[in-house]
Short mmCIF file of C-alpha atoms and ligand atoms in Angstrom, two decimals:
data_model
loop_
_atom_site.label_atom_id
_atom_site.label_comp_id
_atom_site.label_asym_id
_atom_site.label_seq_id
_atom_site.Cartn_x
_atom_site.Cartn_y
_atom_site.Cartn_z
CA MET J 21 0.00 0.00 0.00
CA GLU J 22 1.39 3.43 -0.90
CA ARG J 23 1.55 6.26 1.59
CA LEU J 24 1.88 10.03 1.85
CA LEU J 25 4.56 11.75 3.91
CA ILE J 26 3.36 15.20 5.01
CA ASN J 27 5.50 17.93 6.58
CA GLY J 28 2.79 19.92 8.38
CA GLY J 29 2.43 23.48 9.62
CA ARG J 30 2.72 25.20 6.23
CA LYS J 31 0.34 27.89 4.99
CA LEU J 32 -1.61 27.15 1.79
CA ASP J 33 -1.91 29.85 -0.80
CA GLY J 34 -2.80 30.08 -4.48
CA GLU J 35 -5.26 28.96 -7.13
CA VAL J 36 -6.42 25.49 -8.13
CA GLN J 37 -8.91 24.23 -10.73
CA ILE J 38 -11.69 21.98 -9.41
CA SER J 39 -11.96 18.65 -11.27
CA GLY J 40 -15.08 16.98 -12.61
CA ALA J 41 -17.35 15.36 -10.03
CA LYS J 42 -16.78 11.69 -9.18
CA ASN J 43 -20.40 11.22 -8.10
CA ALA J 44 -21.71 12.76 -11.31
CA VAL J 45 -19.41 11.00 -13.79
CA LEU J 46 -20.02 7.49 -12.39
CA PRO J 47 -23.80 7.44 -13.00
CA ILE J 48 -23.31 9.21 -16.35
CA LEU J 49 -20.84 6.53 -17.48
CA ALA J 50 -23.43 3.92 -16.50
CA ALA J 51 -26.14 5.85 -18.38
CA SER J 52 -24.13 5.55 -21.62
CA LEU J 53 -25.38 1.91 -21.65
CA LEU J 54 -28.83 3.31 -22.51
CA THR J 55 -27.79 3.90 -26.13
CA ASN J 56 -26.22 1.99 -29.02
CA GLY J 57 -24.64 5.22 -30.19
CA CYS J 58 -21.43 7.03 -29.22
CA CYS J 59 -21.07 9.39 -26.25
CA VAL J 60 -18.39 12.01 -25.59
CA ILE J 61 -17.97 12.92 -21.92
CA LYS J 62 -15.86 15.96 -21.05
CA ASN J 63 -14.20 17.15 -17.81
CA VAL J 64 -13.81 13.53 -16.64
CA PRO J 65 -11.61 13.31 -13.51
CA LYS J 66 -8.78 10.71 -13.61
CA LEU J 67 -9.83 8.67 -10.58
CA ASP J 68 -9.49 5.01 -9.71
CA ASP J 69 -13.28 4.72 -9.38
CA VAL J 70 -13.64 6.03 -12.94
CA TYR J 71 -11.12 3.45 -14.21
CA VAL J 72 -13.05 0.68 -12.43
CA MET J 73 -16.39 1.86 -13.86
CA LEU J 74 -14.82 1.93 -17.34
CA SER J 75 -13.63 -1.65 -16.89
CA VAL J 76 -17.21 -2.61 -15.98
CA LEU J 77 -18.41 -0.95 -19.21
CA GLU J 78 -15.72 -2.76 -21.20
CA GLU J 79 -16.98 -6.03 -19.71
CA LEU J 80 -20.29 -5.08 -21.37
CA SER J 81 -18.51 -4.46 -24.72
CA VAL J 82 -18.36 -0.67 -24.57
CA ARG J 83 -15.29 0.59 -26.44
CA VAL J 84 -13.54 3.28 -24.40
CA SER J 85 -10.95 5.83 -25.54
CA TRP J 86 -9.41 8.75 -23.60
CA GLN J 87 -8.15 12.06 -24.85
CA ARG J 88 -6.79 14.02 -21.85
CA ASN J 89 -9.91 14.49 -19.64
CA GLU J 90 -12.34 13.57 -22.43
CA LEU J 91 -13.84 10.11 -22.88
CA ARG J 92 -15.33 8.59 -26.04
CA LEU J 93 -17.68 5.67 -25.38
CA ASP J 94 -18.79 3.52 -28.36
CA CYS J 95 -21.84 1.61 -27.14
CA SER J 96 -22.78 0.02 -30.47
CA ARG J 97 -21.86 -3.49 -29.31
CA VAL J 98 -23.27 -3.41 -25.78
CA ALA J 99 -25.00 -6.64 -24.80
CA PRO J 100 -26.25 -7.81 -21.43
CA ALA J 101 -23.60 -9.88 -19.71
CA ALA J 102 -22.58 -10.73 -16.18
CA PRO J 103 -19.54 -8.52 -15.58
CA ASN J 104 -16.71 -10.07 -13.56
CA PRO J 105 -17.92 -10.00 -9.91
CA GLU J 106 -14.41 -9.10 -8.78
CA ILE J 107 -14.58 -5.88 -10.79
CA LEU J 108 -18.16 -5.14 -9.69
CA GLY J 109 -17.13 -5.66 -6.08
CA LYS J 110 -14.55 -2.90 -6.18
CA ILE J 111 -16.98 0.01 -6.15
CA ARG J 112 -20.50 0.59 -4.90
CA ALA J 113 -21.33 2.58 -8.05
CA SER J 114 -21.15 -0.59 -10.17
CA ASN J 115 -24.74 -1.15 -9.04
CA LEU J 116 -25.65 1.73 -11.38
CA ILE J 117 -25.50 -0.56 -14.43
CA LEU J 118 -28.76 -2.04 -13.15
CA GLY J 119 -31.07 0.74 -14.35
CA PRO J 120 -29.70 1.19 -17.88
CA LEU J 121 -29.37 -2.55 -18.64
CA LEU J 122 -32.90 -3.16 -17.34
CA GLY J 123 -34.21 -0.23 -19.38
CA ARG J 124 -32.45 -1.30 -22.59
CA PHE J 125 -32.41 -5.12 -22.40
CA LYS J 126 -35.02 -5.84 -19.69
CA GLU J 127 -32.40 -7.79 -17.75
CA ALA J 128 -29.30 -7.08 -15.62
CA GLU J 129 -26.99 -8.98 -13.34
CA ILE J 130 -25.16 -7.12 -10.58
CA GLY J 131 -22.81 -8.33 -7.87
CA ALA J 132 -22.85 -7.71 -4.16
CA CYS J 133 -21.58 -4.18 -4.79
CA GLY J 134 -18.47 -3.10 -2.94
CA GLY J 135 -17.15 0.30 -1.89
CA CYS J 136 -15.95 1.90 1.32
CA SER J 137 -16.84 0.19 4.61
CA ILE J 138 -18.97 3.11 5.83
CA GLY J 139 -22.13 1.10 6.13
CA SER J 140 -24.13 -1.94 5.04
CA ARG J 141 -25.38 -0.18 1.88
CA PRO J 142 -28.28 -2.49 0.94
CA MET J 143 -30.16 -2.31 -2.40
CA ASN J 144 -33.73 -2.63 -1.12
CA LEU J 145 -34.76 0.90 -2.18
CA HIS J 146 -33.39 0.33 -5.70
CA PHE J 147 -35.33 -2.95 -6.03
CA ALA J 148 -38.59 -1.58 -4.59
CA ALA J 149 -38.50 1.31 -7.08
CA LEU J 150 -37.78 -0.91 -10.11
CA GLU J 151 -40.44 -3.44 -9.10
CA VAL J 152 -43.06 -0.67 -9.49
CA LEU J 153 -42.07 -0.56 -13.18
CA GLY J 154 -42.54 -4.35 -13.45
CA ALA J 155 -39.06 -5.68 -12.61
CA LYS J 156 -38.51 -8.97 -10.78
CA VAL J 157 -35.45 -9.43 -8.53
CA LEU J 158 -33.78 -12.85 -8.16
CA PRO J 159 -31.08 -13.12 -5.47
CA LEU J 160 -28.01 -15.02 -6.66
CA GLU J 161 -25.22 -16.59 -4.65
CA ALA J 162 -23.22 -13.33 -4.92
CA GLY J 163 -25.48 -10.65 -6.33
CA TYR J 164 -28.83 -10.32 -8.08
CA PHE J 165 -30.45 -11.02 -11.45
CA VAL J 166 -33.13 -8.46 -12.27
CA PHE J 167 -35.48 -8.84 -15.26
CA ALA J 168 -38.83 -7.71 -16.66
CA LYS J 169 -41.19 -8.83 -19.44
CA ALA J 170 -41.83 -5.13 -20.04
CA LEU J 171 -41.17 -1.92 -18.10
CA ARG J 172 -44.22 0.29 -17.65
CA GLY J 173 -44.18 3.74 -16.03
CA GLY J 174 -45.84 4.23 -12.65
CA GLU J 175 -45.81 6.19 -9.39
CA VAL J 176 -42.72 5.43 -7.29
CA HIS J 177 -42.39 6.60 -3.67
CA LEU J 178 -38.87 6.22 -2.21
CA ALA J 179 -38.88 5.49 1.52
CA PHE J 180 -35.61 7.44 1.72
CA PRO J 181 -34.17 9.87 -0.89
CA SER J 182 -31.44 7.42 -1.90
CA VAL J 183 -29.05 8.92 -4.48
CA GLY J 184 -28.31 5.60 -6.17
CA ALA J 185 -31.91 4.40 -6.17
CA THR J 186 -32.99 7.72 -7.74
CA GLU J 187 -30.31 7.32 -10.41
CA ASN J 188 -31.19 3.70 -11.25
CA LEU J 189 -34.87 4.56 -11.45
CA LEU J 190 -34.26 7.56 -13.74
CA MET J 191 -32.22 5.42 -16.12
CA ALA J 192 -34.67 2.49 -16.25
CA ALA J 193 -37.76 4.72 -16.53
CA SER J 194 -36.21 6.67 -19.43
CA LEU J 195 -36.84 3.62 -21.69
CA ALA J 196 -40.03 2.37 -19.99
CA GLU J 197 -43.46 2.61 -21.66
CA GLY J 198 -45.38 5.65 -20.45
CA LYS J 199 -44.80 8.11 -17.65
CA THR J 200 -43.08 7.57 -14.29
CA VAL J 201 -43.34 10.00 -11.40
CA LEU J 202 -40.72 9.57 -8.66
CA TYR J 203 -41.60 10.99 -5.23
CA ASN J 204 -39.11 11.66 -2.41
CA ALA J 205 -36.33 11.65 -5.00
CA ALA J 206 -32.76 12.60 -4.07
CA THR J 207 -32.15 16.26 -4.96
CA GLU J 208 -28.32 16.23 -5.16
CA PRO J 209 -26.71 18.27 -8.00
CA GLU J 210 -25.35 14.99 -9.39
CA ILE J 211 -28.96 13.91 -10.09
CA VAL J 212 -29.41 17.10 -12.13
CA ASP J 213 -26.24 16.27 -14.09
CA LEU J 214 -27.45 12.73 -14.81
CA ALA J 215 -30.86 14.00 -15.98
CA GLY J 216 -29.09 16.57 -18.16
CA PHE J 217 -27.06 13.83 -19.82
CA ILE J 218 -30.09 11.56 -20.41
CA ASN J 219 -32.05 14.50 -21.85
CA ALA J 220 -29.08 15.25 -24.14
CA MET J 221 -29.51 11.63 -25.36
CA GLY J 222 -33.17 12.37 -26.20
CA GLY J 223 -34.69 11.56 -22.81
CA LYS J 224 -37.64 13.43 -21.32
CA ILE J 225 -36.90 14.04 -17.63
CA SER J 226 -38.23 17.04 -15.73
CA GLY J 227 -38.00 18.11 -12.08
CA ALA J 228 -34.48 16.80 -11.43
CA GLY J 229 -33.06 18.66 -8.43
CA SER J 230 -36.46 18.64 -6.74
CA ASP J 231 -37.99 15.75 -4.79
CA VAL J 232 -40.57 14.99 -7.52
CA ILE J 233 -39.11 13.90 -10.85
CA THR J 234 -41.20 13.05 -13.95
CA ILE J 235 -39.79 10.74 -16.64
CA GLU J 236 -41.61 10.26 -19.97
CA GLY J 237 -40.35 6.96 -21.39
CA VAL J 238 -39.04 7.03 -24.98
CA LYS J 239 -38.43 4.21 -27.46
CA ARG J 240 -34.68 4.78 -27.82
CA LEU J 241 -31.89 7.09 -26.74
CA GLY J 242 -29.06 8.32 -28.92
CA GLY J 243 -25.42 9.17 -28.26
CA ALA J 244 -24.65 12.57 -26.70
CA GLU J 245 -21.86 14.95 -25.76
CA TYR J 246 -21.80 16.17 -22.15
CA THR J 247 -19.53 18.06 -19.72
CA ILE J 248 -19.39 16.84 -16.11
CA MET J 249 -20.15 19.33 -13.31
CA PRO J 250 -17.34 20.36 -10.91
CA ASP J 251 -16.82 18.18 -7.84
CA ARG J 252 -18.52 19.78 -4.82
CA ILE J 253 -16.82 17.42 -2.38
CA GLU J 254 -13.34 18.13 -3.73
CA THR J 255 -14.34 21.82 -3.44
CA GLY J 256 -15.42 21.34 0.18
CA THR J 257 -12.29 19.36 1.05
CA LEU J 258 -10.01 22.12 -0.29
CA LEU J 259 -12.09 24.79 1.47
CA VAL J 260 -11.54 23.00 4.78
CA ALA J 261 -7.82 22.64 3.95
CA GLY J 262 -7.71 26.43 3.51
CA ALA J 263 -9.63 27.00 6.75
CA MET J 264 -7.17 24.78 8.66
CA CYS J 265 -3.92 26.03 7.14
CA GLY J 266 -4.49 29.76 6.75
CA GLY J 267 -3.60 31.61 3.56
CA ARG J 268 -5.86 32.46 0.64
CA LEU J 269 -7.14 29.70 -1.67
CA HIS J 270 -8.89 30.46 -4.95
CA LEU J 271 -10.93 27.46 -6.19
CA SER J 272 -11.61 28.05 -9.88
CA GLY J 273 -14.74 26.44 -11.30
CA ALA J 274 -16.16 25.76 -7.82
CA ARG J 275 -19.97 26.15 -7.71
CA PRO J 276 -20.95 28.03 -4.48
CA GLU J 277 -24.60 27.08 -5.00
CA HIS J 278 -23.62 23.38 -4.61
CA ASN J 279 -21.84 24.01 -1.29
CA GLN J 280 -24.32 26.16 0.63
CA ALA J 281 -24.50 23.98 3.76
CA LEU J 282 -20.71 23.81 4.09
CA LEU J 283 -20.26 27.53 3.41
CA GLN J 284 -22.85 28.28 6.10
CA ALA J 285 -20.95 26.06 8.57
CA LEU J 286 -17.61 27.70 7.72
CA GLN J 287 -19.17 31.14 8.19
CA GLN J 288 -20.49 30.10 11.63
CA ALA J 289 -16.97 28.86 12.45
CA GLY J 290 -15.64 32.36 11.75
CA ILE J 291 -14.02 31.56 8.39
CA SER J 292 -14.26 34.28 5.74
CA PHE J 293 -14.67 33.65 2.04
CA THR J 294 -15.95 35.25 -1.13
CA TYR J 295 -17.50 33.64 -4.19
CA ASN J 296 -18.93 34.23 -7.63
CA ILE J 297 -21.87 32.33 -9.13
CA GLY J 298 -21.58 32.04 -12.90
CA ASP J 299 -20.71 29.63 -15.68
CA SER J 300 -17.79 27.24 -15.31
CA LYS J 301 -15.34 29.96 -16.40
CA GLU J 302 -16.51 32.61 -13.94
CA SER J 303 -17.61 30.68 -10.86
CA PHE J 304 -15.19 30.42 -7.95
CA ILE J 305 -14.93 30.32 -4.20
CA GLU J 306 -12.06 32.06 -2.45
CA ILE J 307 -11.32 31.31 1.19
CA CYS J 308 -9.09 33.29 3.51
CA GLY J 309 -7.95 30.86 6.21
CA CYS J 310 -9.03 32.00 9.65
CA ALA J 311 -6.44 33.94 11.61
CA GLY J 312 -7.21 32.10 14.87
CA ARG J 313 -8.78 28.74 15.65
CA PRO J 314 -12.25 28.05 14.19
CA LEU J 315 -15.32 28.46 16.40
CA PRO J 316 -17.07 25.22 17.49
CA LEU J 317 -20.12 23.93 15.58
CA GLN J 318 -23.12 21.60 15.99
CA ILE J 319 -23.56 19.72 12.71
CA THR J 320 -25.88 16.88 11.61
CA THR J 321 -25.41 15.28 8.20
CA ALA J 322 -28.45 15.03 5.95
CA SER J 323 -29.49 14.47 2.35
CA TYR J 324 -28.95 17.44 0.03
CA PRO J 325 -29.26 20.37 0.57
CA GLY J 326 -28.38 19.46 4.18
CA PHE J 327 -24.79 19.10 5.39
CA PRO J 328 -23.17 16.42 3.16
CA THR J 329 -22.05 13.17 4.81
CA ASP J 330 -19.11 13.13 2.37
CA MET J 331 -17.75 16.25 4.12
CA GLN J 332 -18.22 14.95 7.67
CA PRO J 333 -14.71 13.53 8.29
CA GLN J 334 -13.00 16.60 6.84
CA LEU J 335 -15.05 18.95 9.05
CA ALA J 336 -14.27 16.77 12.09
CA ALA J 337 -10.56 17.27 11.37
CA MET J 338 -11.07 21.04 11.29
CA LEU J 339 -13.19 21.08 14.47
CA SER J 340 -10.58 19.05 16.34
CA LEU J 341 -8.65 22.37 16.37
CA SER J 342 -11.65 24.57 17.26
CA GLN J 343 -11.95 26.89 20.29
CA GLY J 344 -14.53 24.81 22.13
CA GLN J 345 -16.76 21.75 22.07
CA SER J 346 -18.37 20.71 18.77
CA VAL J 347 -20.84 17.91 18.04
CA ILE J 348 -21.14 16.14 14.68
CA CYS J 349 -24.00 13.64 14.23
CA GLU J 350 -23.93 11.25 11.24
CA ARG J 351 -27.43 10.44 10.01
CA ILE J 352 -26.71 8.91 6.58
CA PHE J 353 -24.24 6.06 7.15
CA GLU J 354 -23.91 3.85 10.22
CA ASN J 355 -20.13 3.42 10.19
CA ARG J 356 -18.56 6.70 9.18
CA PHE J 357 -16.49 7.51 12.28
CA ARG J 358 -13.69 4.97 11.77
CA PHE J 359 -11.25 7.88 11.26
CA VAL J 360 -11.80 9.16 14.83
CA ASP J 361 -9.24 6.77 16.34
CA GLU J 362 -6.69 7.93 13.75
CA LEU J 363 -7.32 11.60 14.59
CA LYS J 364 -6.96 10.81 18.32
CA LYS J 365 -3.49 9.36 17.62
CA MET J 366 -2.58 12.91 16.47
CA GLY J 367 -3.85 14.45 19.70
CA ALA J 368 -7.50 15.14 18.90
CA SER J 369 -9.94 14.87 21.80
CA ILE J 370 -13.06 13.11 20.48
CA GLN J 371 -15.63 10.86 22.15
CA LEU J 372 -18.18 8.81 20.20
CA ARG J 373 -21.74 8.62 21.58
CA GLY J 374 -23.96 6.54 19.29
CA ASN J 375 -23.91 8.22 15.88
CA CYS J 376 -22.47 11.46 17.27
CA ALA J 377 -18.88 12.62 17.80
CA ILE J 378 -18.21 15.05 20.68
CA ILE J 379 -15.10 17.02 19.73
CA ASP J 380 -13.22 19.10 22.32
CA GLY J 381 -10.96 21.40 20.33
CA VAL J 382 -7.22 21.29 21.07
CA THR J 383 -4.61 23.93 20.28
CA ARG J 384 -2.58 21.65 18.04
CA LEU J 385 -2.29 18.23 16.42
CA HIS J 386 1.05 16.44 16.20
CA GLY J 387 2.36 14.46 13.25
CA MET J 388 1.88 10.70 13.48
CA SER J 389 1.64 7.56 11.33
CA VAL J 390 -2.08 7.09 10.61
CA CYS J 391 -4.33 5.12 8.22
CA ALA J 392 -6.92 6.12 5.66
CA THR J 393 -9.91 3.98 6.66
CA ASP J 394 -12.01 5.01 3.64
CA LEU J 395 -12.04 7.64 0.89
CA ARG J 396 -13.22 10.73 2.77
CA ALA J 397 -11.55 9.65 6.01
CA GLY J 398 -8.27 9.50 4.08
CA ALA J 399 -8.76 13.06 2.87
CA ALA J 400 -9.48 14.13 6.46
CA MET J 401 -6.21 12.57 7.65
CA VAL J 402 -4.28 14.51 5.00
CA LEU J 403 -5.93 17.75 6.15
CA ALA J 404 -5.00 16.92 9.76
CA GLY J 405 -1.40 16.23 8.64
CA LEU J 406 -1.23 19.56 6.81
CA ALA J 407 -2.31 21.43 9.96
CA ALA J 408 -0.28 19.32 12.43
CA THR J 409 3.20 20.15 13.67
CA GLY J 410 5.84 17.72 12.46
CA ARG J 411 5.57 14.82 10.06
CA THR J 412 2.51 12.70 9.34
CA VAL J 413 2.45 9.47 7.32
CA VAL J 414 -0.94 8.54 5.86
CA GLU J 415 -1.08 4.84 4.94
CA GLN J 416 -3.44 3.24 2.38
CA VAL J 417 -3.65 6.29 0.14
CA GLU J 418 -5.24 4.10 -2.56
CA TYR J 419 -8.51 5.00 -0.85
CA ILE J 420 -7.85 8.69 -1.62
CA ASP J 421 -7.01 7.93 -5.26
CA ARG J 422 -10.57 6.61 -5.65
CA GLY J 423 -12.12 10.06 -5.29
CA TYR J 424 -9.53 12.84 -5.66
CA GLU J 425 -7.65 13.66 -8.88
CA ASP J 426 -3.98 14.32 -8.00
CA PHE J 427 -4.85 15.34 -4.42
CA ALA J 428 -1.24 15.62 -3.21
CA GLY J 429 -0.17 17.39 -6.43
CA LYS J 430 -2.89 20.03 -6.07
CA LEU J 431 -2.04 20.62 -2.41
CA ASN J 432 1.69 20.86 -3.21
CA CYS J 433 0.90 23.51 -5.85
CA LEU J 434 -0.78 25.45 -3.02
CA GLY J 435 2.33 25.31 -0.82
CA ALA J 436 1.96 21.96 0.99
CA ASP J 437 4.93 19.63 1.39
CA ILE J 438 3.60 16.15 0.60
CA CYS J 439 5.67 13.29 -0.70
CA ARG J 440 4.18 10.04 -2.05
CA LEU J 441 6.10 6.88 -1.21
CA ASP J 442 5.49 3.63 -3.09
CA ASN J 443 5.39 0.20 -1.46
CA PHE J 444 9.19 0.15 -1.37
CA GLY J 445 9.55 3.63 0.12
CA ASN J 446 10.64 5.17 -3.20
CA GLU J 447 9.54 8.76 -3.63
CA LYS J 448 6.94 9.64 -6.25
CA GLY J 449 6.29 13.32 -7.00
CA CYS J 450 8.03 14.81 -3.99
CA LYS J 451 8.86 18.49 -3.78
CA LEU J 452 11.62 18.32 -1.22
CA VAL J 453 14.06 15.56 -0.57
CA VAL J 454 12.62 13.37 2.19
C1 EPZ S 529 -24.01 8.16 -3.04
O1 EPZ S 529 -23.95 6.84 -2.51
C2 EPZ S 529 -22.56 8.63 -3.13
N1 EPZ S 529 -21.81 7.75 -4.01
C3 EPZ S 529 -21.93 8.62 -1.73
O2 EPZ S 529 -20.61 9.15 -1.86
C4 EPZ S 529 -22.74 9.54 -0.83
O3 EPZ S 529 -22.20 9.51 0.48
C5 EPZ S 529 -24.21 9.07 -0.80
O4 EPZ S 529 -24.74 9.04 -2.15
C6 EPZ S 529 -25.09 9.98 0.04
O5 EPZ S 529 -25.03 11.28 -0.45
C7 EPZ S 529 -21.94 7.92 -5.36
O6 EPZ S 529 -22.69 8.76 -5.83
C8 EPZ S 529 -21.12 7.01 -6.22
P1 EPZ S 529 -27.59 6.43 -0.89
P2 EPZ S 529 -25.29 5.92 -2.51
O7 EPZ S 529 -28.24 5.38 -1.69
O8 EPZ S 529 -26.07 6.16 -3.72
C9 EPZ S 529 -29.15 3.64 2.59
C10 EPZ S 529 -18.26 9.22 -1.58
O9 EPZ S 529 -17.50 9.30 -0.59
N2 EPZ S 529 -29.74 2.83 1.52
O10 EPZ S 529 -28.13 7.81 -0.91
O11 EPZ S 529 -24.87 4.53 -2.22
C11 EPZ S 529 -27.63 3.53 2.58
O12 EPZ S 529 -27.24 2.35 3.26
C12 EPZ S 529 -19.47 8.31 -1.52
O13 EPZ S 529 -18.10 9.85 -2.65
C13 EPZ S 529 -30.60 1.78 1.86
O14 EPZ S 529 -30.85 1.53 3.03
O15 EPZ S 529 -26.03 6.53 -1.24
C14 EPZ S 529 -27.21 4.79 3.27
O16 EPZ S 529 -27.30 4.59 4.66
C15 EPZ S 529 -19.63 7.61 -0.17
N3 EPZ S 529 -31.13 1.04 0.87
C16 EPZ S 529 -28.27 5.80 2.83
O17 EPZ S 529 -29.39 5.03 2.36
C17 EPZ S 529 -30.87 1.28 -0.46
O18 EPZ S 529 -31.41 0.57 -1.34
C18 EPZ S 529 -27.80 6.71 1.71
O19 EPZ S 529 -27.48 5.90 0.61
C19 EPZ S 529 -29.99 2.35 -0.79
C20 EPZ S 529 -29.45 3.11 0.22
#
């Protein structure tokens, strides 16, 4: 497992371009299975999860070619097949092939989808939604076979606004007969991006971004060209890095309207920032790291537009240096505090009570050898290392590679001193000699 060596205590300063959104590009790659045409996807981040999703598509005979951050997907030979369960098991998002394959071929086989160990992550909401359209679900030894004689539109009520279930339903209903109305839909910006892509293919989806989405089924969908939205979680992670390390960070392409809950929390913590809402060329967020320690906060994670669970570990790292006692309650996943023990090794004072973390701010964190326990926890450990005094080693950085494009490289361009060491301790992309 590779690791990052971080010399902490340095101010961050400068400008960085936000990459395309992981949680938008993954469903959009899956949605390309809805057509037998060719799709061109722009602003694609180079992430391990993207590479895995592309290998799932290739298992289904999609021909993939890259040109810098642009993907060309030739879907003319797509046929239903059972992708290699080992590949499916690498990421949770592989379950997103379910909707498009069901919509196009009326059958799909998915594995017991993998991903970070932040919770049990069942599929019951996906299945309940698709069964309304006429799908039948057969459990297999390691996964599920889902099929339908025909898919007919209907009224679907999600018991919880599941992002993935909303996405699978949108994709299947796009090729169903008649109209589908989805109630209690997820309202995340990534849903809006997916609907935008399907509509560019000739789909008829309205209401995406609200909790009631209407999908008029069509007979077929064509190829399309589409540009992925900027990553709001990468944006939030770099904002918290700026808040913890001082200095002025200019995040080009960041969409303030996608980060309202986080910006509100940062404002309450005494962090100042400015922003511009515009098209991808004009929009930005600029943060001026707080002079002193951040003020304490009471935060509960929630579905969008509430405080995002994917920003919870990063905020906990910031609040471990706050001026008082903060409380963070996690309401989306049942196992998303595994990073707390790693932060405590660095001197943080945190107690877990049920699904809440009670954080008593300390004046400093000290460098230590710690582990990334999942994707966002890994990012939080890097932020803690940047703010800590001394050297921090973050093990298992492969987790971070799943969701951040060149994370260490971007931070080093902003003044951080991070060195990547391979399994043999050889340096990769270090600024200073270790
Ligand atoms: C998406 O996961 C994101 N992943 C997650 O980001 C994100 O944390 C999550 O939405 C919530 O915003 C991608 O988009 C690839 P859910 P998803 O279905 O779709 C339960 C990251 O770090 N649930 O909204 O899997 C589930 O167990 C990742 O980028 C059921 O009970 O999330 C969880 O507790 C982590 N039954 C809650 O709902 C179901 O059938 C939210 O899950 C489906 C979900």
